[in-house]
Coordinates of N, CA and C in Angstrom, one line a residue:
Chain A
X1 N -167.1 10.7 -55.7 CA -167.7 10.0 -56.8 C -166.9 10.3 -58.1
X2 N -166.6 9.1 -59.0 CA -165.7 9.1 -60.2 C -166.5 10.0 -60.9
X3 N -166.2 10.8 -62.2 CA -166.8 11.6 -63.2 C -167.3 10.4 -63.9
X4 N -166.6 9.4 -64.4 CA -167.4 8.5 -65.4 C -167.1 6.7 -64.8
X5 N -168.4 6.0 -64.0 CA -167.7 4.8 -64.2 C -168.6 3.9 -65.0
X6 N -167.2 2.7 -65.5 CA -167.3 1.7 -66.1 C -167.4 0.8 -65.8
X7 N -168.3 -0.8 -65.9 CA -168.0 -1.9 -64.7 C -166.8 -2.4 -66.0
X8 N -165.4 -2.8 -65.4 CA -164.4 -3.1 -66.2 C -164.0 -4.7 -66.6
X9 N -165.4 -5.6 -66.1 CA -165.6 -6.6 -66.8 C -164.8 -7.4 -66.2
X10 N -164.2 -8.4 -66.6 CA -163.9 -9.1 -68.0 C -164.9 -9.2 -68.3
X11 N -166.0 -9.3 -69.7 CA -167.2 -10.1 -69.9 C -167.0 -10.7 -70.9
X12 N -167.1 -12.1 -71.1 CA -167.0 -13.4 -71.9 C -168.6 -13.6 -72.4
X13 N -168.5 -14.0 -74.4 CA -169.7 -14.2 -74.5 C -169.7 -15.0 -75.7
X14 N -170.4 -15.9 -76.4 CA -170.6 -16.3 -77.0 C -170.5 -15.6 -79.0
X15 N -169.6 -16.3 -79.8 CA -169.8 -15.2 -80.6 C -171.3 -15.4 -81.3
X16 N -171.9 -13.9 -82.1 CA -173.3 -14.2 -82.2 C -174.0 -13.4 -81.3
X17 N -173.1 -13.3 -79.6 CA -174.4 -12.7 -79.1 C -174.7 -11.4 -79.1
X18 N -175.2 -10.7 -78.2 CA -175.6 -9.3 -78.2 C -175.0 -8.8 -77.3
X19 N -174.2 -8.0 -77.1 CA -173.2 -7.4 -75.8 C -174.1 -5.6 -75.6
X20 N -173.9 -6.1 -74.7 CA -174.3 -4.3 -74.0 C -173.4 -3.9 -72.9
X21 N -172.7 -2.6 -73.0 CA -171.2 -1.9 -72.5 C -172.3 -0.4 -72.1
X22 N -172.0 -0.3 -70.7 CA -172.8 0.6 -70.1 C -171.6 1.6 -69.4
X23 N -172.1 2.7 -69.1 CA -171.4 3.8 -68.4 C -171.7 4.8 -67.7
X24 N -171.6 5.5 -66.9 CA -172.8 6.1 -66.2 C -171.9 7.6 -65.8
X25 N -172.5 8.6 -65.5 CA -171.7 9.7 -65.3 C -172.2 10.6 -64.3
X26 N -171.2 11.6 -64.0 CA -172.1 12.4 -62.9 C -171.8 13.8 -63.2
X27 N -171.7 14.3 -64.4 CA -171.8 16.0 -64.4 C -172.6 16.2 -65.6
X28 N -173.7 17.0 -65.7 CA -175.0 17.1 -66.1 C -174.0 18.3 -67.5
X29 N -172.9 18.5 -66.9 CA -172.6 19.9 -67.9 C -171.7 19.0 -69.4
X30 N -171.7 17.6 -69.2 CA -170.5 17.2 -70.7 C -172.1 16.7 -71.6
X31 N -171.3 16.9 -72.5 CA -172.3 17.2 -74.0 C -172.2 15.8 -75.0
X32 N -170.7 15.5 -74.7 CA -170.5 14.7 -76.0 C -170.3 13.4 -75.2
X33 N -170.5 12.5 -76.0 CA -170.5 10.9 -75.5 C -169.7 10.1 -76.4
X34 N -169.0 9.3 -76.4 CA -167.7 8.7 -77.2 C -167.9 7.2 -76.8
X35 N -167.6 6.1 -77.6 CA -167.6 4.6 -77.3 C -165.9 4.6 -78.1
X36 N -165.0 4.4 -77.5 CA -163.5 3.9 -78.2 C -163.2 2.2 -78.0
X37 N -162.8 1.5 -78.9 CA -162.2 0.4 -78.9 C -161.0 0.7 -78.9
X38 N -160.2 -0.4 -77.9 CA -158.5 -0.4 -77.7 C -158.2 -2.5 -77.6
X39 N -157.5 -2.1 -78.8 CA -157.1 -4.0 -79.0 C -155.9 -3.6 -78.6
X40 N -155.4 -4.8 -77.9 CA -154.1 -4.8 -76.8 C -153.1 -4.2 -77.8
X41 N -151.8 -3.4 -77.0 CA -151.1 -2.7 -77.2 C -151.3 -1.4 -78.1
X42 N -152.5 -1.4 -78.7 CA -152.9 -0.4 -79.6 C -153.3 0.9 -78.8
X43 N -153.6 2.0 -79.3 CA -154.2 3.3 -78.8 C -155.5 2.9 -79.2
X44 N -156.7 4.0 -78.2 CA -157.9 4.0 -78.9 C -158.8 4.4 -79.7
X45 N -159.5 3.6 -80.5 CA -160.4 4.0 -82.0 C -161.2 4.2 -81.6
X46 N -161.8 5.6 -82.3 CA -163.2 5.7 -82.1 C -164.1 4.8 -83.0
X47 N -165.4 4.8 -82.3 CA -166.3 3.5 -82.4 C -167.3 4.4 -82.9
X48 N -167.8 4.9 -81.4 CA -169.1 6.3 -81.7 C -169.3 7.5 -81.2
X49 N -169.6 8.3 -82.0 CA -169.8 9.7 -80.8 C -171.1 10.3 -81.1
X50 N -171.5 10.3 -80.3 CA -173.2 11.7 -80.2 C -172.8 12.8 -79.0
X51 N -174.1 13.3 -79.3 CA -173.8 14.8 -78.7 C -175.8 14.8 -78.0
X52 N -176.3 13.9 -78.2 CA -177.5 14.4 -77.6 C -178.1 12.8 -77.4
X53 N -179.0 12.9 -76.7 CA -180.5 12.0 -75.9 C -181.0 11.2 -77.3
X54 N -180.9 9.9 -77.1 CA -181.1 9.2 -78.5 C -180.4 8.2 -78.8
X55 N -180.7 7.0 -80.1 CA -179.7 6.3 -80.5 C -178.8 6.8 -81.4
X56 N -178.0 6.1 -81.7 CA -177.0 6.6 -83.2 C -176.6 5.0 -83.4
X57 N -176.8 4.8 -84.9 CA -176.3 3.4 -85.1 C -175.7 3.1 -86.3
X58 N -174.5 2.5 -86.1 CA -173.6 2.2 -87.3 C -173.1 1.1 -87.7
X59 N -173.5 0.0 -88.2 CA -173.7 -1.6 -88.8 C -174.4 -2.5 -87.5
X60 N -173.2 -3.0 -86.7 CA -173.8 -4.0 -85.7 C -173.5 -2.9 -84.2
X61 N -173.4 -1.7 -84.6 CA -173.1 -0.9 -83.6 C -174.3 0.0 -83.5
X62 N -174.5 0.3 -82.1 CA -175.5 1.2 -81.8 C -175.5 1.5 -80.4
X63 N -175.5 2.9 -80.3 CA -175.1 4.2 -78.8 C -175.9 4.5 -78.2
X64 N -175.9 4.7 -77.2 CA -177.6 5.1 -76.4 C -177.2 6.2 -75.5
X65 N -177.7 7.1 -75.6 CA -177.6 8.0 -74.3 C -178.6 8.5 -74.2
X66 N -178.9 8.6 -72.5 CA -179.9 9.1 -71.5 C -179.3 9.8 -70.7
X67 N -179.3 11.6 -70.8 CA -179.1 12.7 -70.2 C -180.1 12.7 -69.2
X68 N -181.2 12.3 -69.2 CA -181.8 12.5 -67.6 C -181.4 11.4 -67.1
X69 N -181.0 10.3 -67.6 CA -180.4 9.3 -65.9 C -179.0 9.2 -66.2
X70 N -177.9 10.0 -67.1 CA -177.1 10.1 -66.9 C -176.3 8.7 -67.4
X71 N -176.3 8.1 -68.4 CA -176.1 6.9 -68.3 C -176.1 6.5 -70.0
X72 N -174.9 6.2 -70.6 CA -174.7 5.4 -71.9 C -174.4 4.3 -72.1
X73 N -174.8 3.6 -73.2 CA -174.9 2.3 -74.1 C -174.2 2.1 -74.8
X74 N -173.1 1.0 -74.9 CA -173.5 0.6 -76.4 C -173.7 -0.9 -76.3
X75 N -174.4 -1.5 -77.9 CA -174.9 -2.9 -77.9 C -173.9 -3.2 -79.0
X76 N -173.6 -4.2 -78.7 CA -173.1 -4.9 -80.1 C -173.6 -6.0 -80.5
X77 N -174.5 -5.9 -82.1 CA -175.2 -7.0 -82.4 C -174.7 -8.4 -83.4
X78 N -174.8 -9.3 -83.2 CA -174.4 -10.4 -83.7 C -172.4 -10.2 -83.8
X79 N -171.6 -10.7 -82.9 CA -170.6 -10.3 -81.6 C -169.8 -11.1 -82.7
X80 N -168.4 -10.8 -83.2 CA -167.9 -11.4 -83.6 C -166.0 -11.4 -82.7
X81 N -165.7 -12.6 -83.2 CA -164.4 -12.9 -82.3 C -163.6 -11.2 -82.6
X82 N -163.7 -11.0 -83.9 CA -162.5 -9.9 -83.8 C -163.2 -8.4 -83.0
X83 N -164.4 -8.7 -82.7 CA -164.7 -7.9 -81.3 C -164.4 -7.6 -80.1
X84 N -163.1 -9.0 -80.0 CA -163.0 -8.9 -78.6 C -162.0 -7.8 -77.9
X85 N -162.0 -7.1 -77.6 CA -161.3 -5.4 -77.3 C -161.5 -5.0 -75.9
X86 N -160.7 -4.3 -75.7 CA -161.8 -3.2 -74.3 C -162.3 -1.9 -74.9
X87 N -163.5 -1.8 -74.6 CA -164.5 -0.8 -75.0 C -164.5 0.6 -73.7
X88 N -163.7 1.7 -74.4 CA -164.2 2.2 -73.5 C -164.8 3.7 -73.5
X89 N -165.7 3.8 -72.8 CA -166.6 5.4 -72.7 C -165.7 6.3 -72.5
X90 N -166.1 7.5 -72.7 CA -165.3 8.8 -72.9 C -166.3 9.6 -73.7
X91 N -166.4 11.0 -72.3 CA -167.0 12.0 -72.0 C -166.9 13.3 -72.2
X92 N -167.1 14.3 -72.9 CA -166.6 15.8 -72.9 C -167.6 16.9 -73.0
X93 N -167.3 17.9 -72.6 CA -168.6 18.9 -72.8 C -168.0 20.2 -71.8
X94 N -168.8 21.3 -72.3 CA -168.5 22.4 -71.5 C -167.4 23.5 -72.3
X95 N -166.5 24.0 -71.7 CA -165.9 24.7 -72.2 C -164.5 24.4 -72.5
X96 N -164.2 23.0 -72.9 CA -163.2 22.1 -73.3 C -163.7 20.9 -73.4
X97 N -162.4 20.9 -74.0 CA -163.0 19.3 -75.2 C -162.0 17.9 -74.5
X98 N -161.4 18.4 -73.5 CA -160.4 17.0 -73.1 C -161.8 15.7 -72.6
X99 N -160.6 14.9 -72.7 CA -161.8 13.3 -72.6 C -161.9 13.0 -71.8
X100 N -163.1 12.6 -70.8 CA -162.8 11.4 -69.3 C -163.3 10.7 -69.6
X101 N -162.3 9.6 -69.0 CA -162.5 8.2 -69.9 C -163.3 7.7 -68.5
X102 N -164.1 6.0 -68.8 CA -164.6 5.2 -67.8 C -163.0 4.2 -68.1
X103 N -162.9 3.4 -66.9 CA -162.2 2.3 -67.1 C -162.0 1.7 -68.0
X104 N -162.6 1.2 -68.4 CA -163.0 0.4 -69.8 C -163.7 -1.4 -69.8
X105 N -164.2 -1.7 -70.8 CA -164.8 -2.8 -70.2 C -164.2 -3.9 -71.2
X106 N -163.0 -4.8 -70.9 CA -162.7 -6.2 -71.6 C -163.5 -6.9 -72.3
X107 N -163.9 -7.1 -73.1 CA -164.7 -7.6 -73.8 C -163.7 -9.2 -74.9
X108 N -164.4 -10.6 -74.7 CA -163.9 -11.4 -75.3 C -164.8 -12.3 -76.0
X109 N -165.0 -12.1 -77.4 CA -166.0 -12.8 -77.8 C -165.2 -13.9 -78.3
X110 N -165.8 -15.3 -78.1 CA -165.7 -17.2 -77.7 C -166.0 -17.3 -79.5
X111 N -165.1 -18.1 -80.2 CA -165.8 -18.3 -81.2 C -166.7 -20.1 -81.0
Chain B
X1 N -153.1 8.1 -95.4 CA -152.3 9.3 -94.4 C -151.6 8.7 -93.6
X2 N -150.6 9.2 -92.7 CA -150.3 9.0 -91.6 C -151.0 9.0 -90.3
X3 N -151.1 8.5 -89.5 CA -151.8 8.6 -88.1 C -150.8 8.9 -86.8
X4 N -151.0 9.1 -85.8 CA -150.9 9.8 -84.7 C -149.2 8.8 -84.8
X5 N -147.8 9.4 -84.4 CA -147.4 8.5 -84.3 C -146.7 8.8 -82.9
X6 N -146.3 8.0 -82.3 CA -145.5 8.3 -80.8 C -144.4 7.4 -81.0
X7 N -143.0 7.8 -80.0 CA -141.9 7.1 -79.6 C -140.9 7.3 -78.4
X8 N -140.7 6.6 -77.9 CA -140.3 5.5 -78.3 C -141.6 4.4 -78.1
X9 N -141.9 3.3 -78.1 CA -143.0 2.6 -77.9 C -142.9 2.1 -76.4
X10 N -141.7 2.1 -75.9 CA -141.5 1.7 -74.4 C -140.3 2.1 -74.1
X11 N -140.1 2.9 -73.1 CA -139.0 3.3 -72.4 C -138.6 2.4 -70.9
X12 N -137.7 1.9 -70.3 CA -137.2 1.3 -69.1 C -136.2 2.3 -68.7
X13 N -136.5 2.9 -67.4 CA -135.6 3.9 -67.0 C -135.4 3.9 -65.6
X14 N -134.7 4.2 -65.1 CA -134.5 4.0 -63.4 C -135.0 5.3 -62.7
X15 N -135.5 5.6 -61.8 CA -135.9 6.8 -61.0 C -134.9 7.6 -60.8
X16 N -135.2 8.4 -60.8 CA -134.2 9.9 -61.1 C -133.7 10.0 -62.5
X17 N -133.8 9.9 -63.0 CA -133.5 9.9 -64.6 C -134.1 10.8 -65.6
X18 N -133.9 11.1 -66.5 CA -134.9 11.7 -67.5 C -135.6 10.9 -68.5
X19 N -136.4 11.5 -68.9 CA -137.3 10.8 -70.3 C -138.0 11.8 -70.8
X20 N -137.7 11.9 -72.6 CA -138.9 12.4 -73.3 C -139.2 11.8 -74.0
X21 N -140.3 11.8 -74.7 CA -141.7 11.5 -75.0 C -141.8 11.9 -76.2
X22 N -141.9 11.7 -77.5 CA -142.5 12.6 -78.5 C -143.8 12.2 -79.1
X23 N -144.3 13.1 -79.7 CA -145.6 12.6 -80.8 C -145.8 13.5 -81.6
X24 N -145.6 12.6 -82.5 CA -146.2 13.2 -83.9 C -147.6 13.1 -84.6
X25 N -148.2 14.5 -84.3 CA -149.9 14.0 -84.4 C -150.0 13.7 -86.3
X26 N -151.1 14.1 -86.4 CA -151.6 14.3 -88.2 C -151.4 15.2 -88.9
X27 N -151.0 15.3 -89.7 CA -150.5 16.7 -90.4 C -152.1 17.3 -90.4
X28 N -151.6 18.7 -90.3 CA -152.8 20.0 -90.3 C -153.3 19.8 -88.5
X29 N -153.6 19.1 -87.8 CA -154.3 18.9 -87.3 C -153.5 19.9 -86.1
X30 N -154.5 21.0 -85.6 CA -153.8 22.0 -84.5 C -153.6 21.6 -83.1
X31 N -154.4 20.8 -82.7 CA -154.9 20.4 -81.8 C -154.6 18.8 -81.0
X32 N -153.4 19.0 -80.2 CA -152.9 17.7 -79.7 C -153.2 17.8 -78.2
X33 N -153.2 16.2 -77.7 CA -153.4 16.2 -76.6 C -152.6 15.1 -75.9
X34 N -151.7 15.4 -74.7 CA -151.4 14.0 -74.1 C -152.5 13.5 -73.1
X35 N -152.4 12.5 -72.7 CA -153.5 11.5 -71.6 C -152.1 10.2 -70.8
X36 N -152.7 10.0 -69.9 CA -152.0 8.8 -69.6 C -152.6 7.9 -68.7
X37 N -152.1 6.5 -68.9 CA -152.9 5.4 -67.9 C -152.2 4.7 -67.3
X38 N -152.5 5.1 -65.6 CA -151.5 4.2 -64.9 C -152.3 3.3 -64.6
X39 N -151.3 1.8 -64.5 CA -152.0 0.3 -64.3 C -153.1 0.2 -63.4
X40 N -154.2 -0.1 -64.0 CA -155.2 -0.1 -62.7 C -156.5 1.0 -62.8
X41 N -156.0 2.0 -63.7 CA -156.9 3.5 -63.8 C -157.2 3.7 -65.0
X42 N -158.3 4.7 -65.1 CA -158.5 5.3 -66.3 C -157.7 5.9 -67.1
X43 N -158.1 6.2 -68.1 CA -157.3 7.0 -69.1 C -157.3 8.5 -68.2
X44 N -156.1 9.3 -68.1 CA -156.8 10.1 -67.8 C -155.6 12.1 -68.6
X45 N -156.8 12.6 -68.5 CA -156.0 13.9 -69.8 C -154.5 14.9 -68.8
X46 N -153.6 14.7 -69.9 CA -152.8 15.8 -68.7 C -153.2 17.2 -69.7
X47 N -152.6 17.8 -71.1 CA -153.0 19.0 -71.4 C -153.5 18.7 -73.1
X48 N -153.8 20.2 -73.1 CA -154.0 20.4 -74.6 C -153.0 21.4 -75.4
X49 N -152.6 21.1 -76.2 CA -152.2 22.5 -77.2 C -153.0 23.0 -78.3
X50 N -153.4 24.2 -78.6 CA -153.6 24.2 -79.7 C -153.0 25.2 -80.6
X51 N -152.0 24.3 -81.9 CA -150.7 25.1 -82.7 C -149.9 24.6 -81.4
X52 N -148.9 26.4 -81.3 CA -148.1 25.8 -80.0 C -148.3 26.0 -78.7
X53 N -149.9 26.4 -78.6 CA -149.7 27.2 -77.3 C -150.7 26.2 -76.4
X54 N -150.1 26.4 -75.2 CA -151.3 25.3 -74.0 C -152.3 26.0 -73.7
X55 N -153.6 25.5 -74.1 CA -154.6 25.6 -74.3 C -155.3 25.2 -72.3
X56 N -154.6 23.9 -72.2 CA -155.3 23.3 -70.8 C -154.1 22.5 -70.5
X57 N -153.5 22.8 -69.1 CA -153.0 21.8 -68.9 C -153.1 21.7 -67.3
X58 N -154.6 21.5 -67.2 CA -154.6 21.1 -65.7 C -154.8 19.9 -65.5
X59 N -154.6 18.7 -66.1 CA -154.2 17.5 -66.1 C -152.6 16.9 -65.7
X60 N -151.9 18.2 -65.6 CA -150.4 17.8 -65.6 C -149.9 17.5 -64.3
X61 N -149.2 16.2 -63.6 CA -149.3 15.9 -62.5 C -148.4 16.7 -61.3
X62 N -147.1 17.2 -61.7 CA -147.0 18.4 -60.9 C -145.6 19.0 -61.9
X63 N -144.5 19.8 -61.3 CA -143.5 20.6 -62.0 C -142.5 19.5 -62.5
X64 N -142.7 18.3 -62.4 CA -141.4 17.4 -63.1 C -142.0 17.1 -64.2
X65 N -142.5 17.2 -64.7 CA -143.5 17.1 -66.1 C -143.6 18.3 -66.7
X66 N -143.1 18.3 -68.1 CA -142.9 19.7 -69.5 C -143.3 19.5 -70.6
X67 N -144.0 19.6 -71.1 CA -144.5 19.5 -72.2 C -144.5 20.9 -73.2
X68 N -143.6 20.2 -74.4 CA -143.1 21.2 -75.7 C -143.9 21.4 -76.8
X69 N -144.3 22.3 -77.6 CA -144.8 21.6 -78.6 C -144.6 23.1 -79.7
X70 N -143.1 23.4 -80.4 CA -142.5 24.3 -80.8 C -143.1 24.1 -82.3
X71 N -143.5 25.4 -83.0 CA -143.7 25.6 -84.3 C -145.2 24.8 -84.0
X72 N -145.5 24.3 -83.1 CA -146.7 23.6 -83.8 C -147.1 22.8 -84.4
X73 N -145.8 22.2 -84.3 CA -146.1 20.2 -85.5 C -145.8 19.7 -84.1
X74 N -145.1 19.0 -83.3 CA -144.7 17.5 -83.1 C -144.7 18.2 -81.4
X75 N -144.6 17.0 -80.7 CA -144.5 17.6 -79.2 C -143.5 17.1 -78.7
X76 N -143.4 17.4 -77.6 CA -143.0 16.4 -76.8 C -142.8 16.4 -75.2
X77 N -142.8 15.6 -74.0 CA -143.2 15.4 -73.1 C -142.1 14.8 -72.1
X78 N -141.3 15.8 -71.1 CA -140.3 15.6 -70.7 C -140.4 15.3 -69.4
X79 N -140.0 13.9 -68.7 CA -140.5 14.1 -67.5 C -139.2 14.0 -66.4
X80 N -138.6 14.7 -65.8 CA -137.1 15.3 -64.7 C -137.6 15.4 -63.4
X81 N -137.2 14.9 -62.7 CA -136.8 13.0 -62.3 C -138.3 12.7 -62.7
X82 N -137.3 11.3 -63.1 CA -138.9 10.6 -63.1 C -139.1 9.6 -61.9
X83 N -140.3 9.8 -61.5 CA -140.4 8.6 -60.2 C -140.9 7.4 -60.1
X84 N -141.4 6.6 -59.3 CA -141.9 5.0 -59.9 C -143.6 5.8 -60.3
X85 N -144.2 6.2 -59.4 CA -145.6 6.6 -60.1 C -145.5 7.2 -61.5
X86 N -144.8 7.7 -62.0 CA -144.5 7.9 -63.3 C -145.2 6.6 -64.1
X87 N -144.7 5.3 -63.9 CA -145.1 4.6 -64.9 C -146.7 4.5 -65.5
X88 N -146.5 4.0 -66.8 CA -147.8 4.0 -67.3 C -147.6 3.9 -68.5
X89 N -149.1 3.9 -69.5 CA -148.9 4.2 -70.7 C -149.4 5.9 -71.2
X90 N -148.1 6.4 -71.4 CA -148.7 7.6 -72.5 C -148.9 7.9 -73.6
X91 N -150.0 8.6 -73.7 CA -150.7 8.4 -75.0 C -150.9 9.6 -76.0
X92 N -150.8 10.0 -76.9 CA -151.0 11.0 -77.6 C -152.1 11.4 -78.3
X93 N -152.7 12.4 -78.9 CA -154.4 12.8 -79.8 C -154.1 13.8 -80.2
X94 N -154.3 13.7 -81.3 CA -155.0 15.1 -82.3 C -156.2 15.2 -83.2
X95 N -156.7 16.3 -83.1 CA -157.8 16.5 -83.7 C -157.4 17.4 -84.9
X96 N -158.6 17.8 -85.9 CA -158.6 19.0 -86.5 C -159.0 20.2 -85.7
X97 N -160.3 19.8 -85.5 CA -160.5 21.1 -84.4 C -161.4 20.6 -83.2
X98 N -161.7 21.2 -82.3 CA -161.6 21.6 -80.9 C -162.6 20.4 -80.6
X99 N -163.8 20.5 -81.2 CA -164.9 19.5 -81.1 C -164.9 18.1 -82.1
X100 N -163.7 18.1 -82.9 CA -163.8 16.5 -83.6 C -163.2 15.5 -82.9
X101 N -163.3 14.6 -83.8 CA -162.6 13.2 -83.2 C -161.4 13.4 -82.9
X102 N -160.6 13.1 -81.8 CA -159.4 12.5 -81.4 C -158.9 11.5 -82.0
X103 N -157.8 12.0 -83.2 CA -157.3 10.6 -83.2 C -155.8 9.6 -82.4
X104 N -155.9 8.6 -81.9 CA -155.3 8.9 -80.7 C -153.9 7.3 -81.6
X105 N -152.3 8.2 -81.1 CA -151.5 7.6 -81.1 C -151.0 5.9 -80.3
X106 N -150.3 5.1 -80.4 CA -150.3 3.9 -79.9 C -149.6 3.5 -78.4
X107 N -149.2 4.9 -78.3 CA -148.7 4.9 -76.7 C -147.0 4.9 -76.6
X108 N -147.0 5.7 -75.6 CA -145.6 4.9 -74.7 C -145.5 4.7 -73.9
X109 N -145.2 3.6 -73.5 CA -144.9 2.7 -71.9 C -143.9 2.6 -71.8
X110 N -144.0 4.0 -70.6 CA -142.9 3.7 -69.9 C -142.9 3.0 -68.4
X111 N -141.9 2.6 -67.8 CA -141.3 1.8 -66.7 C -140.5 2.5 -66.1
X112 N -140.2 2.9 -64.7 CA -139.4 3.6 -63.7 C -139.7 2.8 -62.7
X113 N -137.9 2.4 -62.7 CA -138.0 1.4 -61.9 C -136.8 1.8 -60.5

């Protein structure tokens, strides 16, 4: 079983809509939860990070993580074309701070 | 400021050959890290330094891969011979410290062909 998977999409949507980018994990011991955007050829930006059970929300951005089912969110509200990126999760905790990333999920918002 | 910078942006090199790698993280920042993505997979971490010493590098894929990172500023990532699984993009990150953000460099893709 992968440490972190991502379904890696493509997902096409309307701009406007409401996108939700999921990720799911399997070691109870990583702490921190990461959302990075990567627009082609670029490295990845961080989007969002928490560290606990909860939302965290920052304009049309907002993180979800559930430590008992192991499993993060993000939504993106009212979806704009320069959205369109691959979004991807990345995971850390324990007694180092390296990243495991999910795949990542393509994301193309349609104007 | 400056941000993470890496080069070459893409290397083309034939198998058995050499290639390094450099990155230049953020000034101050102690704490670099390479990662790499081969076509098809996740990101995934080879080591950490922190200053100049390796902090973690059980991500490193076996002895043809060296990673430098003298005085503590700039690194860099040597890989002797290089083979076709070699290809990919590598990527570079530095933090300030241990638990902040990664800020992560624009890659180099390389090709071993």
């Amino acid at each position: 079983q992968k440490e972190v998977e991502q379904d890696p999409g493509p997902l096409s949507v309307p701009e406007g809509a409401i996108v939700s980018l999921n990720c799911t994990y399997s070691n109870s011991a990583f702490q921190y939860f990461m959302w990075y955007r990567q627009y082609s050829r670029k490295g990845p930006e961080l989007l969002m990070y928490t560290y606990s059970s909860g939302n965290k929300e920052d304009g049309r951005f907002t993180a979800q993580v559930d430590k008992s089912s192991k499993y993060i969110s993000l939504f993106i509200r009212d979806s704009q074309p320069s959205d369109s990126a691959t979004y991807l999760c990345a995971i850390s905790g324990g007694s180092n701070y390296k990243l495991t990333f999910g795949k990542g999920t393509l994301l193309t918002v349609n104007p | 400021e400056a941000g993470v910078t890496q080069f070459p942006s893409h290397s083309v090199i034939e198998k058995g050959q050499t290639v390094t790698l450099r990155c230049d993280p953020i000034s101050g920042h102690d704490n670099l890290y390479w990662y790499r993505r081969v076509m098809g997979k996740e990101i995934k971490f080879l080591l950490h330094f922190v200053k100049e010493s390796k902090q973690d590098e059980s991500g490193m894929p076996n002895n043809r891969f060296l990673a430098e990172r003298t005085g503590g500023t700039y690194s860099t990532l040597k890989v002797q011979p290089a083979e076709l699984e070699d290809s990919g993009v590598y990527f570079c990150a530095s933090s300030q410290d241990q638990r902040g953000e990664q800020f992560f460099g624009p890659g180099t893709r390389l090709t071993v062909l």
